[in-house]
Coordinates of C-alpha atoms in Angstrom, one line a residue:
Chain I
M1 CA 72.4 95.7 136.7
H2 CA 68.5 96.6 134.9
S3 CA 70.9 98.4 132.6
R4 CA 72.2 94.1 131.4
H5 CA 69.4 92.8 132.5
F6 CA 67.7 95.2 129.4
R7 CA 70.4 94.1 127.3
L8 CA 70.2 90.9 127.4
A9 CA 66.6 90.6 126.6
P10 CA 67.3 91.6 123.1
V11 CA 71.0 90.1 123.0
A12 CA 69.3 87.0 123.6
S13 CA 67.5 87.0 120.6
A14 CA 69.7 89.1 118.3
A15 CA 71.9 86.4 119.7
A16 CA 71.2 84.3 116.9
N17 CA 70.2 87.0 113.8
V18 CA 74.2 87.3 115.3
A19 CA 75.0 83.4 115.6
A20 CA 73.5 82.8 112.0
A21 CA 75.1 85.8 110.8
A22 CA 78.4 85.0 111.8
A23 CA 77.4 81.3 110.2
L24 CA 77.0 82.6 107.0
L25 CA 80.2 84.6 107.5
A26 CA 82.0 82.0 108.9
C27 CA 80.3 79.5 105.3
S28 CA 81.7 81.9 103.3
G29 CA 84.9 81.4 104.8
L30 CA 85.0 77.3 105.3
A31 CA 87.0 76.9 102.4
Q32 CA 89.6 78.0 103.9
A33 CA 92.1 80.0 106.8
S34 CA 90.5 82.4 107.9
S35 CA 93.1 84.3 105.4
H36 CA 95.8 82.9 105.3
R37 CA 97.5 84.0 101.7
E38 CA 93.7 84.5 100.1
A39 CA 94.5 87.1 97.5
P40 CA 97.0 86.8 94.3
F41 CA 99.8 89.5 95.2
I42 CA 99.4 89.2 99.4
T43 CA 101.1 85.5 97.9
T44 CA 104.4 87.6 97.3
S45 CA 104.4 89.7 100.1
P46 CA 104.4 87.3 102.8
K47 CA 104.8 90.0 106.0
V48 CA 102.7 91.6 105.4
D49 CA 99.7 89.4 105.1
A50 CA 97.3 89.4 107.6
S51 CA 95.4 86.0 108.8
D52 CA 93.8 86.5 111.9
F53 CA 92.2 89.3 113.7
Y54 CA 90.7 88.9 117.2
M55 CA 88.2 91.3 119.2
F56 CA 87.1 90.7 122.3
S57 CA 86.1 91.6 126.2
S58 CA 89.3 90.3 128.1
Y59 CA 88.4 87.4 129.9
E60 CA 91.3 86.7 131.6
A61 CA 91.2 87.6 135.8
G62 CA 91.1 90.4 137.0
R63 CA 90.9 93.0 133.1
A64 CA 86.9 93.3 133.0
G65 CA 86.4 96.5 131.1
Y66 CA 89.4 96.1 128.7
V67 CA 89.3 94.3 125.3
S68 CA 92.0 92.6 123.4
L69 CA 93.3 93.6 120.2
I70 CA 95.1 90.9 118.0
A71 CA 97.0 91.0 114.4
N72 CA 98.0 87.9 113.3
Y73 CA 100.7 88.7 110.7
Q74 CA 103.1 86.1 108.7
P75 CA 101.2 83.0 108.3
L76 CA 102.0 79.5 107.4
Q77 CA 105.7 79.8 109.6
D78 CA 107.4 77.0 109.9
A79 CA 109.4 77.0 113.2
Y80 CA 112.8 75.8 111.9
G81 CA 113.0 79.0 109.3
G82 CA 115.7 80.1 110.0
P83 CA 118.8 81.3 109.7
N84 CA 116.6 84.5 109.3
Y85 CA 113.7 83.3 110.9
F86 CA 110.3 86.4 110.5
A87 CA 111.1 89.2 111.6
M88 CA 108.6 92.5 110.8
D89 CA 109.1 94.2 108.1
P90 CA 111.1 97.9 109.0
N91 CA 109.6 99.0 105.2
A92 CA 105.8 97.8 105.8
L93 CA 103.0 100.3 108.4
Y94 CA 101.1 98.0 109.8
E95 CA 97.8 98.8 111.0
I96 CA 94.8 98.0 114.3
H97 CA 91.6 100.3 113.5
I98 CA 88.8 101.2 115.2
D99 CA 85.4 103.6 114.4
N100 CA 83.6 103.8 117.6
N101 CA 81.0 105.8 116.2
G102 CA 79.5 103.7 113.1
D103 CA 80.8 105.3 109.8
A104 CA 82.5 103.2 108.6
K105 CA 85.4 105.5 109.4
E106 CA 88.5 104.8 111.6
D107 CA 88.7 107.6 115.0
L108 CA 92.0 105.7 116.4
S109 CA 94.1 103.2 114.3
F110 CA 97.2 101.9 116.0
Q111 CA 100.3 102.1 113.7
F112 CA 104.1 99.2 114.1
R113 CA 106.5 100.2 112.3
F114 CA 109.6 98.3 113.1
S115 CA 113.1 98.4 112.7
N116 CA 115.9 95.6 112.4
T117 CA 118.8 96.8 113.5
L118 CA 122.3 95.0 113.6
A119 CA 124.1 94.3 116.5
N120 CA 128.1 95.7 117.1
A121 CA 126.4 99.3 115.1
G122 CA 124.8 98.1 112.3
N123 CA 128.0 95.0 111.3
G124 CA 126.5 92.9 112.9
I125 CA 128.4 90.4 115.9
S126 CA 132.2 89.5 114.9
L127 CA 134.5 86.8 115.9
P128 CA 138.3 86.7 115.5
I129 CA 139.0 84.4 113.3
G130 CA 142.5 83.1 112.2
G131 CA 143.6 86.9 113.3
K132 CA 140.4 88.4 111.1
N133 CA 137.7 89.6 113.4
V134 CA 134.5 88.6 110.8
A135 CA 130.0 88.5 111.0
I136 CA 129.0 85.6 111.4
P137 CA 125.6 84.5 110.1
L138 CA 123.0 84.2 112.2
V139 CA 121.0 85.8 113.9
Q140 CA 122.1 85.0 117.4
A141 CA 125.8 84.0 119.1
G142 CA 124.5 82.3 121.8
A143 CA 121.7 81.3 124.6
V144 CA 118.8 83.9 124.2
A145 CA 116.7 84.5 127.8
N146 CA 116.3 88.7 128.3
V147 CA 115.4 91.8 126.6
K148 CA 118.1 93.4 124.4
D149 CA 120.3 89.9 124.5
G150 CA 123.5 90.3 124.0
S151 CA 123.3 86.9 122.8
L152 CA 120.9 88.7 119.7
N153 CA 123.2 89.7 116.2
L154 CA 119.8 91.4 114.7
A155 CA 117.9 93.5 117.5
E156 CA 114.2 93.6 116.6
S157 CA 111.7 97.0 117.9
Y158 CA 109.5 98.4 116.5
S159 CA 106.8 102.1 118.0
V160 CA 103.5 102.1 118.7
T161 CA 101.2 105.3 116.9
L162 CA 98.9 106.4 118.4
V163 CA 95.9 108.4 115.5
R164 CA 92.9 109.7 116.5
G165 CA 91.3 110.7 112.4
D166 CA 91.8 110.3 109.2
R167 CA 95.1 107.7 109.8
R168 CA 96.9 109.9 107.1
T169 CA 96.0 112.9 107.9
G170 CA 95.0 112.8 111.6
T171 CA 96.7 113.6 115.0
T172 CA 99.4 111.5 116.4
S173 CA 101.0 110.0 119.7
M174 CA 103.1 107.7 121.0
V175 CA 101.7 104.9 123.2
T176 CA 104.6 105.1 126.1
N177 CA 106.6 102.9 128.4
T178 CA 104.9 103.5 131.9
A179 CA 108.3 101.8 132.6
G180 CA 110.4 105.3 131.8
G181 CA 108.0 106.9 128.8
S182 CA 110.4 105.2 126.1
A183 CA 108.4 105.3 123.4
S184 CA 110.8 102.1 121.8
F185 CA 109.9 98.7 123.2
D186 CA 111.3 95.7 122.1
K187 CA 110.6 92.1 119.7
P188 CA 111.2 89.0 121.0
V189 CA 113.4 86.9 118.2
D190 CA 111.6 83.7 117.1
H191 CA 111.3 80.3 119.0
I192 CA 114.9 80.3 117.2
G193 CA 114.6 76.2 119.5
V194 CA 115.0 75.0 123.1
K195 CA 118.5 75.2 123.4
T196 CA 119.1 78.6 122.2
I197 CA 115.4 79.8 124.8
P198 CA 115.6 77.0 126.7
D199 CA 112.5 78.9 128.6
Y200 CA 110.6 81.1 125.5
A201 CA 107.8 81.0 127.6
G202 CA 109.3 83.1 130.5
Y203 CA 111.5 85.3 127.4
A204 CA 108.7 86.6 125.5
A205 CA 106.7 87.3 129.4
K206 CA 108.9 90.1 129.2
H207 CA 108.5 91.4 126.4
V208 CA 104.6 92.0 127.5
Y209 CA 104.6 95.9 128.8
N210 CA 102.8 98.5 130.6
V211 CA 102.2 101.1 127.8
N212 CA 100.2 104.4 128.4
V213 CA 98.3 105.8 125.5
P214 CA 98.1 109.5 125.1
G215 CA 93.9 110.4 126.3
C216 CA 93.1 107.8 127.6
A217 CA 93.3 107.9 131.6
M218 CA 94.3 103.6 132.3
P219 CA 97.3 102.3 131.4
A220 CA 97.1 98.8 128.1
R221 CA 99.2 96.7 128.3
L222 CA 101.5 95.8 125.0
F223 CA 102.4 92.5 122.7
V224 CA 104.3 91.9 119.8
G225 CA 105.5 88.4 119.0
Q226 CA 105.9 85.2 117.4
R227 CA 102.6 83.2 118.8
Q228 CA 101.7 79.5 117.4
D229 CA 99.1 79.9 115.0
P230 CA 95.9 80.4 116.6
F231 CA 93.6 79.4 114.3
A232 CA 91.8 75.7 113.2
V233 CA 90.9 74.5 110.2
N234 CA 90.8 70.9 107.7
L235 CA 92.1 73.5 105.0
G236 CA 93.4 71.0 102.6
T237 CA 90.4 68.5 102.7
I238 CA 88.4 72.2 102.8
F239 CA 90.1 73.4 99.7
D240 CA 90.1 69.6 97.9
L241 CA 86.1 70.2 97.0
V242 CA 86.0 69.6 100.9
N243 CA 87.0 66.0 100.1
A244 CA 85.7 64.3 103.4
P245 CA 82.4 62.8 103.5
V246 CA 79.2 63.5 104.3
S247 CA 78.2 61.2 106.9
V248 CA 81.3 62.7 109.0
I249 CA 81.0 66.4 108.5
T250 CA 77.1 66.7 109.6
N251 CA 78.0 63.6 112.0
P252 CA 78.6 66.6 115.7
A253 CA 80.3 64.0 116.7
L254 CA 83.7 64.0 115.3
I255 CA 83.6 67.7 115.1
N256 CA 88.0 67.4 116.1
A257 CA 88.4 63.5 113.3
V258 CA 90.9 65.0 112.3
P259 CA 95.0 66.9 113.0
N260 CA 94.1 71.0 112.8
T261 CA 95.7 71.2 109.3
L262 CA 97.6 74.4 111.4
G263 CA 98.7 73.0 114.4
D264 CA 103.0 73.2 113.5
K265 CA 102.2 76.5 112.4
N266 CA 103.5 80.2 113.8
V267 CA 102.2 83.5 113.0
T268 CA 102.8 86.9 114.2
T269 CA 101.0 88.4 116.4
L270 CA 100.2 92.3 117.2
A271 CA 98.5 92.7 120.6
L272 CA 97.1 95.8 123.2
E273 CA 94.4 95.5 125.2
L274 CA 92.8 98.8 126.2
H275 CA 90.6 100.0 128.8
K276 CA 87.1 100.2 127.2
S277 CA 86.4 103.7 127.8
C278 CA 89.6 104.2 125.3
L279 CA 88.4 102.7 122.3
K280 CA 84.9 103.8 122.6
N281 CA 83.2 107.3 121.2
G282 CA 83.0 109.0 125.3
D283 CA 81.8 108.1 128.0
Q284 CA 77.9 108.1 126.7
G285 CA 79.2 106.8 123.1
D286 CA 77.8 104.0 121.3
D287 CA 79.0 100.4 122.9
V288 CA 80.0 98.9 119.9
I289 CA 83.4 99.3 118.1
G290 CA 85.0 98.3 114.6
G291 CA 88.2 96.6 114.3
W292 CA 90.3 95.8 110.9
T293 CA 93.4 95.9 111.0
T294 CA 95.7 96.3 107.2
A295 CA 99.6 96.3 106.7
S296 CA 100.5 98.8 103.6
L297 CA 103.7 99.1 102.0
R298 CA 105.4 102.3 99.9
Q299 CA 104.1 102.5 96.2
S300 CA 107.4 102.2 94.2
R301 CA 110.8 100.1 95.9
L302 CA 113.9 100.3 93.4
L303 CA 115.8 97.0 94.3
N304 CA 119.0 97.2 94.8
P305 CA 121.6 95.6 92.3
S306 CA 124.3 96.0 93.7
P307 CA 123.9 96.2 98.3
P308 CA 125.4 98.1 100.3
S309 CA 126.3 95.6 104.2
G310 CA 123.8 96.2 106.6
H311 CA 120.3 94.2 107.5
Q312 CA 117.6 94.0 104.7
V313 CA 119.1 97.1 102.1
A314 CA 118.2 95.4 99.0
E315 CA 115.9 97.6 98.5
K316 CA 114.9 101.5 98.0
P317 CA 111.1 101.6 98.5
G318 CA 110.0 105.5 98.3
G319 CA 106.4 107.1 98.4
A320 CA 103.6 106.6 100.0
W321 CA 101.6 104.0 101.6
V322 CA 99.3 102.0 100.3
Q323 CA 97.6 99.4 102.0
V324 CA 98.3 96.1 100.9
S325 CA 96.1 94.4 103.2
R326 CA 92.8 93.9 105.3
L327 CA 91.7 92.0 107.5
G328 CA 88.6 92.3 110.1
M329 CA 85.3 89.1 110.1
P330 CA 87.2 86.1 109.1
L331 CA 86.9 84.9 105.9
V332 CA 85.9 87.6 103.8
N333 CA 87.8 88.0 101.3
E334 CA 89.2 84.3 101.6
V335 CA 85.6 82.9 100.4
V336 CA 83.5 85.6 100.0
V337 CA 84.7 87.7 98.0
G338 CA 84.9 86.7 94.4
L339 CA 88.7 85.8 92.4
K340 CA 89.1 88.8 90.5
D341 CA 88.2 91.3 93.1
K342 CA 90.3 89.5 96.7
D343 CA 93.3 92.3 95.4
K344 CA 91.1 95.4 95.6
F345 CA 89.5 94.6 98.7
N346 CA 92.6 94.3 100.0
A347 CA 93.3 97.6 99.0
S348 CA 89.7 98.9 100.1
Q349 CA 88.7 100.6 103.0
P350 CA 85.5 99.9 104.6
K351 CA 83.4 103.1 103.4
G352 CA 84.0 101.3 100.5
D353 CA 82.4 98.1 100.4
G354 CA 79.8 98.7 98.7
Q355 CA 81.0 97.9 95.5
F356 CA 81.6 94.7 97.0
I357 CA 77.6 94.0 97.9
D358 CA 76.9 90.9 95.5
Y359 CA 79.2 88.8 97.1
V360 CA 76.8 89.7 100.4
T361 CA 73.5 89.3 98.9
H362 CA 74.1 86.4 95.9
P363 CA 77.3 84.2 97.3
T364 CA 79.0 81.8 95.9
L365 CA 80.2 79.8 98.3
P366 CA 76.3 78.1 99.0
A367 CA 76.1 77.1 96.0
L368 CA 80.2 76.1 95.5
L369 CA 79.5 74.5 98.0
E370 CA 77.2 71.5 95.9
I371 CA 79.4 70.9 93.7
A372 CA 82.1 70.1 95.7
L373 CA 79.5 68.1 98.8
G374 CA 77.5 66.5 95.5
L375 CA 74.5 67.5 96.6
P376 CA 72.4 70.2 94.2
G377 CA 69.1 71.7 95.2
I378 CA 71.0 72.2 99.3
A379 CA 71.9 76.2 98.7
P380 CA 69.9 78.3 100.3
T381 CA 67.9 80.5 98.5
N382 CA 66.8 83.8 100.2
F383 CA 67.5 86.9 97.9
P384 CA 69.2 88.9 98.9
R385 CA 71.3 86.8 101.8
N386 CA 70.1 89.5 104.1
D387 CA 71.4 87.5 106.8
L388 CA 74.9 87.8 105.6
V389 CA 74.3 91.1 105.2
T390 CA 73.7 92.1 108.5
T391 CA 75.6 89.5 110.2
F392 CA 79.0 91.2 107.9
L393 CA 77.9 94.9 107.2
T394 CA 75.3 96.0 109.4
G395 CA 75.7 94.1 112.7
I396 CA 73.0 92.0 114.7
A397 CA 70.4 94.8 115.7
G398 CA 70.7 94.6 120.5
V399 CA 74.0 93.0 119.9
N400 CA 76.4 94.5 117.8
K401 CA 75.3 97.2 115.8
P402 CA 75.6 100.2 116.3
A403 CA 73.3 102.8 116.8
N404 CA 74.6 105.3 113.0
V405 CA 75.3 102.5 111.1
V406 CA 76.8 102.5 107.8
G407 CA 77.4 99.3 106.5
A408 CA 80.9 97.7 106.1
E409 CA 82.9 94.7 106.3
M410 CA 84.8 94.7 109.7
L411 CA 85.2 93.1 113.3
R412 CA 81.5 95.0 115.2
L413 CA 82.2 94.1 119.5
N414 CA 79.4 95.0 122.1
T415 CA 81.5 95.5 125.0
A416 CA 78.9 96.5 127.3
I417 CA 78.1 92.2 126.6
P418 CA 80.8 91.0 129.7
A419 CA 83.6 88.7 128.7
V420 CA 82.5 84.7 129.3
P421 CA 85.1 83.2 131.4
F422 CA 86.6 80.4 129.1
A423 CA 85.4 77.3 129.9
M424 CA 82.3 78.5 129.7
Q425 CA 82.5 80.0 126.1
N426 CA 80.4 78.0 123.6
R427 CA 83.1 77.5 120.5
L428 CA 80.1 78.6 118.1
G429 CA 79.5 81.7 119.5
I430 CA 76.5 83.4 118.7
V431 CA 75.4 81.0 117.4
G432 CA 76.1 77.5 119.8
N433 CA 75.1 80.1 122.7
I434 CA 71.3 79.6 121.6
L435 CA 71.7 76.4 119.9
A436 CA 72.3 75.7 123.6
G437 CA 70.4 78.1 125.4
G438 CA 72.8 79.3 126.9
S439 CA 73.9 83.2 128.5
D440 CA 77.2 83.4 127.2
N441 CA 77.1 86.3 124.3
A442 CA 80.6 87.3 124.0
G443 CA 81.5 86.0 121.3
Y444 CA 81.8 85.3 117.4
P445 CA 80.3 87.4 115.1
N446 CA 80.2 89.7 118.6
G447 CA 84.2 90.1 118.2
R448 CA 86.0 87.0 117.7
R449 CA 87.7 85.5 120.5
P450 CA 90.4 82.6 119.6
K451 CA 88.2 80.0 120.5
D452 CA 85.8 80.7 118.1
D453 CA 85.4 78.3 116.0
V454 CA 84.6 80.5 113.3
V455 CA 84.9 77.8 109.9
D456 CA 82.1 75.9 111.4
I457 CA 80.2 79.0 112.7
S458 CA 80.2 80.0 108.8
L459 CA 79.4 76.8 107.6
V460 CA 75.8 77.0 109.2
A461 CA 75.4 79.9 108.5
V462 CA 76.3 79.8 105.0
M463 CA 73.6 77.2 104.6
G464 CA 71.0 78.9 106.1
G465 CA 71.2 78.2 109.6
L466 CA 70.8 81.5 110.8
C467 CA 67.1 81.8 108.7
V468 CA 66.5 78.7 110.3
A469 CA 66.7 79.8 113.8
N470 CA 64.9 82.8 112.6
G471 CA 61.7 80.4 112.5
N472 CA 58.9 82.4 110.0
A473 CA 58.3 85.1 112.4
N474 CA 61.5 86.7 111.9
A475 CA 62.5 86.3 115.8
L476 CA 65.9 87.3 114.2
G477 CA 65.3 90.0 112.5
F478 CA 67.2 89.0 109.3
G479 CA 63.4 89.8 107.3
L480 CA 60.6 87.5 106.3
D481 CA 62.4 85.6 103.7
C482 CA 65.0 84.4 105.5
N483 CA 62.9 81.1 107.2
P484 CA 63.0 77.6 107.3
S485 CA 61.2 76.6 104.1
K486 CA 64.6 78.5 101.6
V487 CA 67.1 76.5 103.3
P488 CA 66.9 72.7 102.0
L489 CA 68.9 71.1 104.1
G490 CA 66.7 72.4 107.2
A491 CA 68.1 71.8 111.1
T492 CA 70.9 69.3 109.4
A493 CA 73.0 73.2 108.9
F494 CA 73.9 73.1 112.9
A495 CA 75.5 69.9 112.4
L496 CA 77.9 70.7 109.3
H497 CA 81.4 71.6 110.4
D498 CA 85.5 71.0 108.7
A499 CA 86.3 67.5 111.4
V500 CA 88.6 70.0 113.2
D501 CA 87.1 72.1 116.2
Q502 CA 88.7 75.3 117.6
A503 CA 88.0 74.9 120.7
V504 CA 91.2 72.5 121.0
V505 CA 94.1 74.3 120.3
P506 CA 96.2 75.6 122.9
L507 CA 95.6 78.9 124.4
L508 CA 96.5 80.7 127.6
A509 CA 94.9 82.6 130.0
G510 CA 95.6 85.0 130.1
F511 CA 97.4 88.2 126.9
P512 CA 98.8 88.2 124.3
Y513 CA 96.6 85.5 125.1
L514 CA 97.9 81.9 122.0
N515 CA 100.5 80.1 122.8
T516 CA 104.2 79.8 123.3
P517 CA 104.8 79.3 119.3
I518 CA 106.4 76.3 118.1
P519 CA 110.5 75.8 118.9
G520 CA 112.4 74.9 115.6
S521 CA 114.2 72.5 117.2
K522 CA 113.1 70.8 119.9
Chain F
M1 CA 115.5 108.9 78.2
T2 CA 113.2 109.8 75.7
M3 CA 116.2 111.1 73.3
H4 CA 118.8 108.5 74.7
K5 CA 116.0 105.8 73.5
T6 CA 115.9 108.0 70.6
L7 CA 120.0 107.7 69.3
H8 CA 119.6 104.4 70.7
A9 CA 117.2 102.5 68.1
A10 CA 118.6 104.9 65.9
A11 CA 121.4 103.3 66.1
T12 CA 120.0 100.3 66.6
A13 CA 117.8 100.5 63.1
A14 CA 121.2 101.9 61.6
A15 CA 123.0 98.9 62.0
A16 CA 120.6 96.9 60.6
A17 CA 120.0 98.3 58.1
A18 CA 123.9 98.0 56.9
T19 CA 124.3 93.7 58.0
L20 CA 121.0 93.2 55.3
L21 CA 123.3 95.6 53.6
L22 CA 126.0 93.5 53.5
A23 CA 124.9 90.1 54.0
A24 CA 123.0 90.9 50.6
C25 CA 125.8 91.4 49.0
G26 CA 127.5 88.3 50.5
E27 CA 130.0 90.6 52.0
S28 CA 130.5 89.9 56.3
P29 CA 129.9 93.1 57.6
S30 CA 132.5 93.5 59.9
A31 CA 135.0 93.2 57.5
E32 CA 133.7 96.1 55.1
L33 CA 132.4 98.4 56.9
P34 CA 133.2 99.0 60.4
M35 CA 130.0 99.0 63.0
P36 CA 128.3 102.3 63.6
A37 CA 130.1 103.5 66.7
P38 CA 127.5 102.0 70.0
P39 CA 125.5 104.5 71.6
P40 CA 126.6 106.2 74.6
A41 CA 126.0 104.9 77.2
A42 CA 123.0 104.4 79.1
S43 CA 123.1 106.8 83.0
N44 CA 122.2 103.9 84.8
E45 CA 121.9 106.6 87.7
V46 CA 118.7 108.1 89.3
P47 CA 117.8 111.4 88.1
S48 CA 117.9 114.6 91.0
S49 CA 114.7 115.4 89.2
A50 CA 113.6 111.3 90.6
T51 CA 112.9 112.2 94.3
A52 CA 112.1 115.8 94.9
S53 CA 109.0 114.9 96.0
T54 CA 106.5 112.3 95.7
L55 CA 105.0 112.5 93.3
S56 CA 107.8 112.9 91.1
W57 CA 109.2 109.7 92.0
G58 CA 106.1 107.6 91.8
Q59 CA 106.0 109.0 88.1
Y60 CA 109.8 107.7 87.8
A61 CA 109.2 104.8 89.1
A62 CA 105.7 104.2 87.6
S63 CA 107.7 104.9 84.5
L64 CA 110.9 102.6 84.6
A65 CA 110.0 100.7 81.0
K66 CA 110.3 96.2 81.4
T67 CA 113.5 95.8 80.2
E68 CA 115.4 92.5 79.0
T69 CA 118.3 93.5 78.3
G70 CA 119.3 97.2 79.8
L71 CA 121.3 97.8 83.1
P72 CA 120.0 97.4 87.1
L73 CA 119.4 101.1 88.4
E74 CA 122.4 102.5 90.9
V75 CA 120.8 103.2 93.9
N76 CA 123.3 102.7 96.5
K77 CA 122.9 106.9 97.3
L78 CA 119.3 108.0 96.1
V79 CA 117.0 108.7 98.8
P80 CA 113.9 108.1 97.8
P81 CA 111.2 111.2 99.3
T82 CA 108.3 109.4 101.9
S83 CA 105.2 110.7 103.4
E84 CA 103.0 109.3 106.0
T85 CA 100.2 111.6 104.9
E86 CA 99.9 111.9 101.3
L87 CA 97.4 109.4 98.9
P88 CA 99.3 107.2 97.3
L89 CA 99.2 108.2 93.0
P90 CA 96.5 106.7 90.6
V91 CA 98.6 103.3 88.6
I92 CA 97.0 103.1 86.0

């Protein structure tokens, strides 16, 4: 208890810093979905487009001490997108990385590799038609209810490799099923519709695995499959020069005035839940861990002008892996990094983030908001924006800053701060908690929970809310230059929102937390 | 490939020159002179040397020039090399 109290005190003050930093970061992301189609190249490869990354202390009852890692891919899925739906790319490498000593380099990488196989030894399900057996054109030949269901024409499976050390040259081992020891796991088919899969929630639940992670004493949980997109944002309005009255987006009574534009979309989720002792650098290691997700493709690909029969056989990939997607903190590549460097950012590693520093110290988003809202002179004037640097690149001292931090962009979580039950979570994360005088220090930017409204937090931060909270005495440690006099909006910065409430998005009470996907047919 | 391109360019140039000469004389080129033999058909198979390593594969893939008229490569029997540990090749 003493230890907890010792930590919470700095957390309370640091929470404001974190919140402010988070808000700033979110601000830059304010104008967009977290990372949906955020860079030019990734729009051409939706199967490897990371949309959101979550990392939080598990708040499911009975899971104290566990950390949930959730990486979402393939954004903006329309549920009716058959007949092929949204299988993952078997020619891609999806990864979740953990830095557990603050040096901006991955210490643990969980690598997901997919295999999509047609039934009947690769020939697919056939039906007898006029004396001939002819392959069917759909991914299912009847209702589906079970793992490896016989009605499935396409089997989607995957493996998870744990790499300790460098993600390409480190020591590898396989994650295995506690029941039987297999290193191959099944992914549920997407939610085709309620006639094909009457009980999708029950069907998907059969694909949640208890797994053994080599080197980890505590069993983990694993799920990969389609989910309802948990991200909520007023997307079209934001990108249309914030096409909403200022009186609306500064009115706290209107935080949920308009529908979530992503409310009818699905994503594909990679979810892991591990005990924090499996993620930290030993028992005495730093409680703060950093996390991010990446996806890579083979460097070369020759398209086959005469593909053989089979599934996804129209390309011949070769060469080394090339990273094409990167996501840690939400909204960074969306609204912080300049358009000319978005592909570069997606190919980069945290250890090289110095090349992007100007986008954080001198962000363009506040100035863009001045233009969009027709309100010149409302952008904060504290340069360099150390409040944002703290939030994005180092973490907040006393909250989520590693002891030996190397500045780099990633989501950082203090695993020693206990989880808060869903109903008690502040939708504005640490910033909201500071404003409310509460005790929820487990939210963004101390990690990120599905309920955290990172868009609103970011708006507050980018427009100087953190510096208002920092006051004239540098209460939150953002620097003396980060003070209310540098924030033209003053306390109004805390009232900013996008009129879509993240906190009302439907979620599950426990792992994998994200809601059952929307069906292709109701 | 370089030799082939050179031969192709030479043949094309020769045909163009013959056409221009005949056109200047008011004659149909095909009526008076046989068209030069078409260049030898380009191999549309990937050379085995290209798949010797990820390095050679990357170099080969990078060397493929854009073409509006060429046939695609035949790749059904191709097994490109891959690597889990190597860094990607720099592309300029």
